[in-house]
Coordinates of N, CA and C in Angstrom, one line a residue:
X1 N 45.9 58.0 -96.8 CA 45.1 59.3 -95.9 C 46.1 59.9 -95.2
X2 N 46.6 61.0 -95.1 CA 47.3 61.7 -94.6 C 47.0 62.2 -93.1
X3 N 47.5 62.0 -92.0 CA 47.2 62.2 -90.8 C 47.4 63.4 -90.2
X4 N 46.9 64.2 -89.4 CA 47.4 65.3 -88.9 C 48.6 65.2 -88.3
X5 N 49.3 66.5 -87.9 CA 50.4 66.4 -87.5 C 50.5 66.0 -85.8
X6 N 51.4 65.2 -85.4 CA 51.1 65.0 -83.8 C 50.1 63.7 -83.8
X7 N 49.6 63.3 -84.8 CA 48.8 62.2 -84.7 C 49.2 60.9 -85.6
X8 N 49.0 59.8 -85.4 CA 49.0 58.8 -86.4 C 48.1 57.7 -86.0
X9 N 47.9 56.5 -86.9 CA 46.9 55.7 -86.8 C 47.6 54.3 -86.0
X10 N 47.0 53.5 -85.1 CA 47.5 52.6 -84.5 C 47.1 51.4 -85.3
X11 N 47.6 50.4 -84.9 CA 47.5 48.9 -85.8 C 45.9 48.6 -85.6
X12 N 45.4 49.0 -84.7 CA 43.9 48.8 -84.1 C 43.0 49.6 -84.8
X13 N 43.6 50.8 -85.5 CA 42.6 51.4 -86.1 C 42.2 52.8 -85.2
X14 N 42.6 53.0 -84.1 CA 42.6 54.3 -83.2 C 43.3 55.3 -83.7
X15 N 43.2 56.5 -83.4 CA 44.3 57.4 -83.4 C 45.1 57.7 -82.1
X16 N 46.2 57.7 -82.2 CA 47.3 57.9 -81.2 C 47.7 59.3 -81.2
X17 N 47.6 59.9 -80.2 CA 48.1 61.1 -79.8 C 49.2 61.3 -79.0
X18 N 50.1 62.2 -79.1 CA 51.3 62.6 -78.5 C 51.1 63.4 -77.2
X19 N 50.5 62.9 -76.0 CA 50.2 63.4 -74.9 C 51.4 63.6 -74.1
X20 N 51.4 64.7 -73.5 CA 53.1 65.0 -72.8 C 53.0 64.0 -71.4
X21 N 52.1 63.6 -70.6 CA 52.0 63.0 -69.7 C 52.5 63.9 -68.4
X22 N 52.8 63.3 -67.2 CA 53.0 64.0 -65.8 C 54.2 63.9 -65.6
X23 N 54.8 64.9 -65.1 CA 56.3 64.9 -64.4 C 56.3 64.0 -63.4
X24 N 57.6 63.4 -63.2 CA 57.5 62.4 -62.1 C 58.9 62.7 -61.3
X25 N 59.1 61.9 -60.5 CA 60.5 62.1 -59.7 C 61.5 61.3 -60.2
X26 N 61.2 60.6 -61.5 CA 62.2 59.7 -62.0 C 62.8 60.4 -63.5
X27 N 64.0 61.0 -63.2 CA 64.5 61.7 -64.3 C 64.5 60.7 -65.7
X28 N 64.7 59.6 -65.7 CA 64.7 59.0 -67.0 C 63.1 59.1 -67.6
X29 N 62.2 58.8 -67.0 CA 60.9 58.9 -67.1 C 60.4 60.0 -67.5
X30 N 61.0 61.2 -66.9 CA 60.8 62.5 -67.4 C 61.4 62.7 -69.0
X31 N 62.7 62.0 -69.2 CA 63.4 61.9 -70.5 C 62.4 61.2 -71.5
X32 N 62.1 60.1 -71.2 CA 61.1 59.4 -72.0 C 59.6 60.0 -72.3
X33 N 59.3 60.9 -71.6 CA 58.0 61.6 -71.8 C 58.5 62.7 -73.1
X34 N 59.5 63.3 -73.2 CA 60.0 64.2 -73.9 C 60.2 63.3 -75.4
X35 N 60.8 62.3 -75.2 CA 61.1 61.4 -76.3 C 60.0 61.0 -77.0
X36 N 59.2 60.6 -76.3 CA 57.8 59.8 -76.8 C 57.1 61.2 -77.7
X37 N 57.2 62.4 -77.0 CA 56.6 63.7 -77.9 C 57.3 63.9 -79.2
X38 N 58.5 63.7 -79.2 CA 59.2 63.7 -80.4 C 59.1 62.5 -81.4
X39 N 58.9 61.5 -80.9 CA 58.9 60.4 -81.8 C 57.7 59.5 -81.6
X40 N 56.5 60.2 -81.6 CA 55.2 59.6 -81.4 C 54.8 58.7 -82.8
X41 N 55.6 58.7 -83.5 CA 55.2 57.6 -84.9 C 55.7 56.3 -84.6
X42 N 56.6 55.9 -83.4 CA 57.1 54.8 -83.1 C 56.0 53.9 -82.1
X43 N 56.4 52.9 -82.0 CA 55.6 51.8 -81.1 C 55.9 52.0 -79.7
X44 N 55.3 51.6 -78.5 CA 55.7 51.9 -77.3 C 57.0 51.1 -77.1
X45 N 57.1 49.7 -77.6 CA 58.5 49.4 -77.3 C 59.4 49.7 -78.0
X46 N 59.3 50.5 -79.2 CA 60.5 51.0 -80.0 C 60.9 52.3 -79.4
X47 N 59.7 53.0 -78.7 CA 60.2 54.2 -77.9 C 61.1 53.7 -76.6
X48 N 60.7 52.9 -76.0 CA 61.3 52.5 -74.6 C 62.9 52.1 -75.2
X49 N 62.9 51.2 -76.3 CA 64.2 50.6 -76.7 C 65.1 51.7 -76.9
X50 N 64.8 52.8 -77.9 CA 65.6 53.8 -78.4 C 65.8 54.9 -77.3
X51 N 64.9 55.2 -76.7 CA 64.9 56.2 -75.6 C 66.0 55.5 -74.4
X52 N 66.0 54.3 -74.3 CA 67.0 53.8 -73.3 C 68.7 53.8 -73.9
X53 N 68.4 53.7 -75.1 CA 69.7 53.3 -75.8 C 70.5 55.0 -75.6
X54 N 69.4 55.9 -76.2 CA 69.9 57.5 -76.1 C 70.1 58.0 -74.7
X55 N 69.4 57.5 -73.8 CA 69.6 58.0 -72.3 C 71.1 57.4 -71.8
X56 N 71.4 56.3 -72.3 CA 72.8 55.7 -72.0 C 73.8 56.5 -72.3
X57 N 73.7 57.1 -73.5 CA 74.8 57.6 -74.3 C 74.8 59.2 -73.9
X58 N 73.9 59.6 -73.1 CA 73.9 61.1 -72.8 C 74.8 61.2 -71.6
X59 N 75.4 62.5 -71.7 CA 76.4 62.9 -70.6 C 75.5 63.2 -69.3
X60 N 76.0 63.2 -68.4 CA 75.5 64.2 -67.0 C 75.0 65.5 -67.4
X61 N 75.6 66.3 -68.2 CA 75.3 67.5 -68.3 C 73.8 67.5 -69.2
X62 N 73.6 66.4 -70.3 CA 72.8 66.5 -71.2 C 71.3 65.9 -70.2
X63 N 71.8 65.3 -69.1 CA 70.6 64.5 -68.2 C 70.2 65.6 -67.2
X64 N 71.2 66.8 -67.1 CA 70.8 67.6 -66.0 C 69.3 68.1 -65.7
X65 N 68.9 68.5 -67.0 CA 67.5 69.2 -67.0 C 66.6 68.2 -66.5
X66 N 66.6 67.0 -66.8 CA 65.8 65.9 -66.6 C 65.8 65.6 -64.8
X67 N 66.9 65.8 -64.3 CA 67.2 65.5 -62.8 C 66.4 66.5 -61.8
X68 N 66.7 67.9 -62.8 CA 66.2 69.3 -62.0 C 64.6 69.0 -62.1
X69 N 64.1 68.7 -63.1 CA 62.5 68.5 -63.2 C 62.3 67.2 -62.0
X70 N 62.9 66.3 -62.0 CA 62.5 65.3 -61.0 C 62.9 66.0 -59.5
X71 N 63.7 66.6 -59.3 CA 64.2 67.0 -58.1 C 62.9 68.1 -57.4
X72 N 62.4 69.0 -58.3 CA 61.4 69.7 -58.1 C 60.1 69.3 -57.9
X73 N 59.9 68.2 -58.5 CA 58.5 67.9 -58.7 C 58.0 67.5 -57.2
X74 N 56.8 67.8 -56.9 CA 56.5 67.4 -55.4 C 56.2 65.7 -55.1
X75 N 56.3 65.2 -54.0 CA 56.3 63.7 -53.9 C 54.9 63.4 -54.3
X76 N 53.8 64.2 -54.2 CA 52.4 63.7 -54.3 C 51.9 65.0 -55.5
X77 N 50.8 64.4 -56.4 CA 50.3 65.3 -57.0 C 49.1 66.1 -56.4
X78 N 49.2 67.4 -56.5 CA 48.3 68.2 -55.8 C 47.0 67.9 -56.2
X79 N 45.9 67.6 -55.4 CA 44.4 67.5 -56.0 C 43.8 69.0 -56.0
X80 N 43.0 69.3 -57.0 CA 42.6 70.4 -57.4 C 41.2 70.7 -56.1
X81 N 40.9 71.6 -55.7 CA 39.8 72.1 -54.6 C 38.5 71.2 -54.7
X82 N 38.2 71.0 -55.9 CA 36.9 70.4 -55.9 C 37.2 68.8 -55.9
X83 N 38.2 68.2 -56.3 CA 38.6 66.8 -55.9 C 38.5 66.4 -54.4
X84 N 39.2 67.8 -53.7 CA 39.6 67.4 -52.1 C 38.2 67.6 -51.7
X85 N 37.2 68.2 -51.8 CA 36.0 68.5 -51.3 C 35.2 67.4 -51.5
X86 N 35.1 66.7 -52.6 CA 34.5 65.6 -53.1 C 34.9 64.3 -52.1
X87 N 36.3 64.1 -52.2 CA 36.6 63.1 -51.5 C 36.6 63.3 -49.6
X88 N 36.4 64.7 -49.4 CA 35.8 64.8 -48.1 C 34.5 64.4 -47.7
X89 N 33.6 64.8 -48.7 CA 32.3 64.3 -48.5 C 31.9 62.9 -48.5
X90 N 32.6 62.3 -49.4 CA 32.5 60.9 -49.5 C 33.0 60.3 -48.0
X91 N 34.1 60.6 -47.5 CA 34.7 60.1 -46.3 C 33.4 60.4 -45.3
X92 N 32.9 61.7 -45.2 CA 32.1 62.0 -44.2 C 30.9 61.0 -44.4
X93 N 30.4 60.7 -45.6 CA 29.2 60.1 -45.7 C 29.4 58.6 -45.2
X94 N 30.7 58.2 -45.5 CA 31.0 56.7 -45.0 C 31.0 56.6 -43.7
X95 N 31.3 57.5 -42.8 CA 31.6 57.7 -41.4 C 30.2 57.8 -40.8
X96 N 29.0 58.3 -41.6 CA 27.8 58.4 -41.1 C 27.2 57.1 -41.1
X97 N 27.3 56.5 -42.1 CA 26.5 55.2 -42.6 C 26.9 54.0 -41.6
X98 N 28.3 54.2 -41.1 CA 28.8 53.1 -40.3 C 28.3 53.5 -38.9
X99 N 28.1 52.7 -38.0 CA 27.8 53.2 -36.5 C 28.8 53.5 -35.8
X100 N 28.8 54.2 -34.6 CA 30.1 54.5 -33.8 C 30.6 53.3 -33.5
X101 N 30.2 52.2 -33.0 CA 30.7 51.0 -32.8 C 31.6 50.5 -33.8
X102 N 31.1 50.6 -35.1 CA 31.9 49.9 -36.0 C 33.2 50.7 -36.2
X103 N 33.1 52.0 -36.1 CA 34.5 53.0 -36.3 C 35.4 52.6 -34.8
X104 N 35.0 52.3 -34.0 CA 35.9 52.0 -32.8 C 36.6 50.5 -33.0
X105 N 38.0 50.6 -32.8 CA 38.7 49.4 -33.1 C 38.8 48.7 -31.5
X106 N 38.4 47.4 -31.4 CA 38.7 46.7 -30.3 C 40.3 46.6 -29.9
X107 N 40.2 46.8 -28.5 CA 41.8 46.9 -28.0 C 42.1 45.5 -28.0
X108 N 41.7 44.5 -27.7 CA 42.1 43.0 -27.8 C 40.9 42.2 -27.9
X109 N 41.5 40.9 -28.3 CA 40.4 39.9 -28.8 C 39.7 39.7 -27.3
X110 N 40.3 39.5 -26.2 CA 39.7 39.4 -24.9 C 38.6 40.2 -24.7
X111 N 38.8 41.5 -24.9 CA 37.8 42.5 -24.7 C 36.5 42.2 -25.7
X112 N 36.6 41.9 -26.9 CA 35.7 41.4 -27.6 C 34.8 40.4 -27.3
X113 N 35.5 39.4 -26.7 CA 34.8 38.1 -26.1 C 34.1 38.7 -25.2
X114 N 34.4 39.3 -24.0 CA 33.6 39.9 -22.9 C 32.6 40.7 -23.3
X115 N 32.7 41.5 -24.3 CA 31.6 42.4 -24.7 C 30.4 41.5 -25.3
X116 N 30.8 40.2 -25.9 CA 30.0 39.5 -26.6 C 29.0 38.6 -25.6
X117 N 29.9 38.3 -24.4 CA 29.4 37.6 -23.3 C 28.4 38.4 -22.7
X118 N 28.7 39.8 -22.3 CA 27.8 40.6 -21.8 C 26.6 40.9 -22.5
X119 N 26.7 41.1 -23.6 CA 25.3 41.2 -24.7 C 24.3 40.0 -24.5
X120 N 25.0 38.6 -24.6 CA 24.2 37.5 -24.5 C 23.7 37.5 -23.1
X121 N 24.3 37.8 -22.3 CA 23.3 37.6 -20.9 C 22.3 38.5 -20.9
X122 N 22.2 39.7 -21.3 CA 21.0 40.7 -21.7 C 20.0 40.0 -22.2

């Protein structure tokens, strides 16, 4: 049975697609991302093996586009606005569920012992 272009079947029977992946700060990983797209019929081990071989043979001029991508990629991925809002709400709820005392950190172990003694005396 013929597979649509861009997809092959894996040994386990599932369909494997050639997804581009995200850009990273590592030029070699960015090269492998492109190499995987062009050679998605290979296994993961073969992609890395052949990709590493090709990367070693490349000149600095050939590697330059991948170096530029890595240089201009931000350190952290930006979150979408809805993800940031959801994270902020979760953080707020966590702070509300904890008491004010639980949020405070003790200054030293001695202070904690004194506070416990004072509570025991009351």
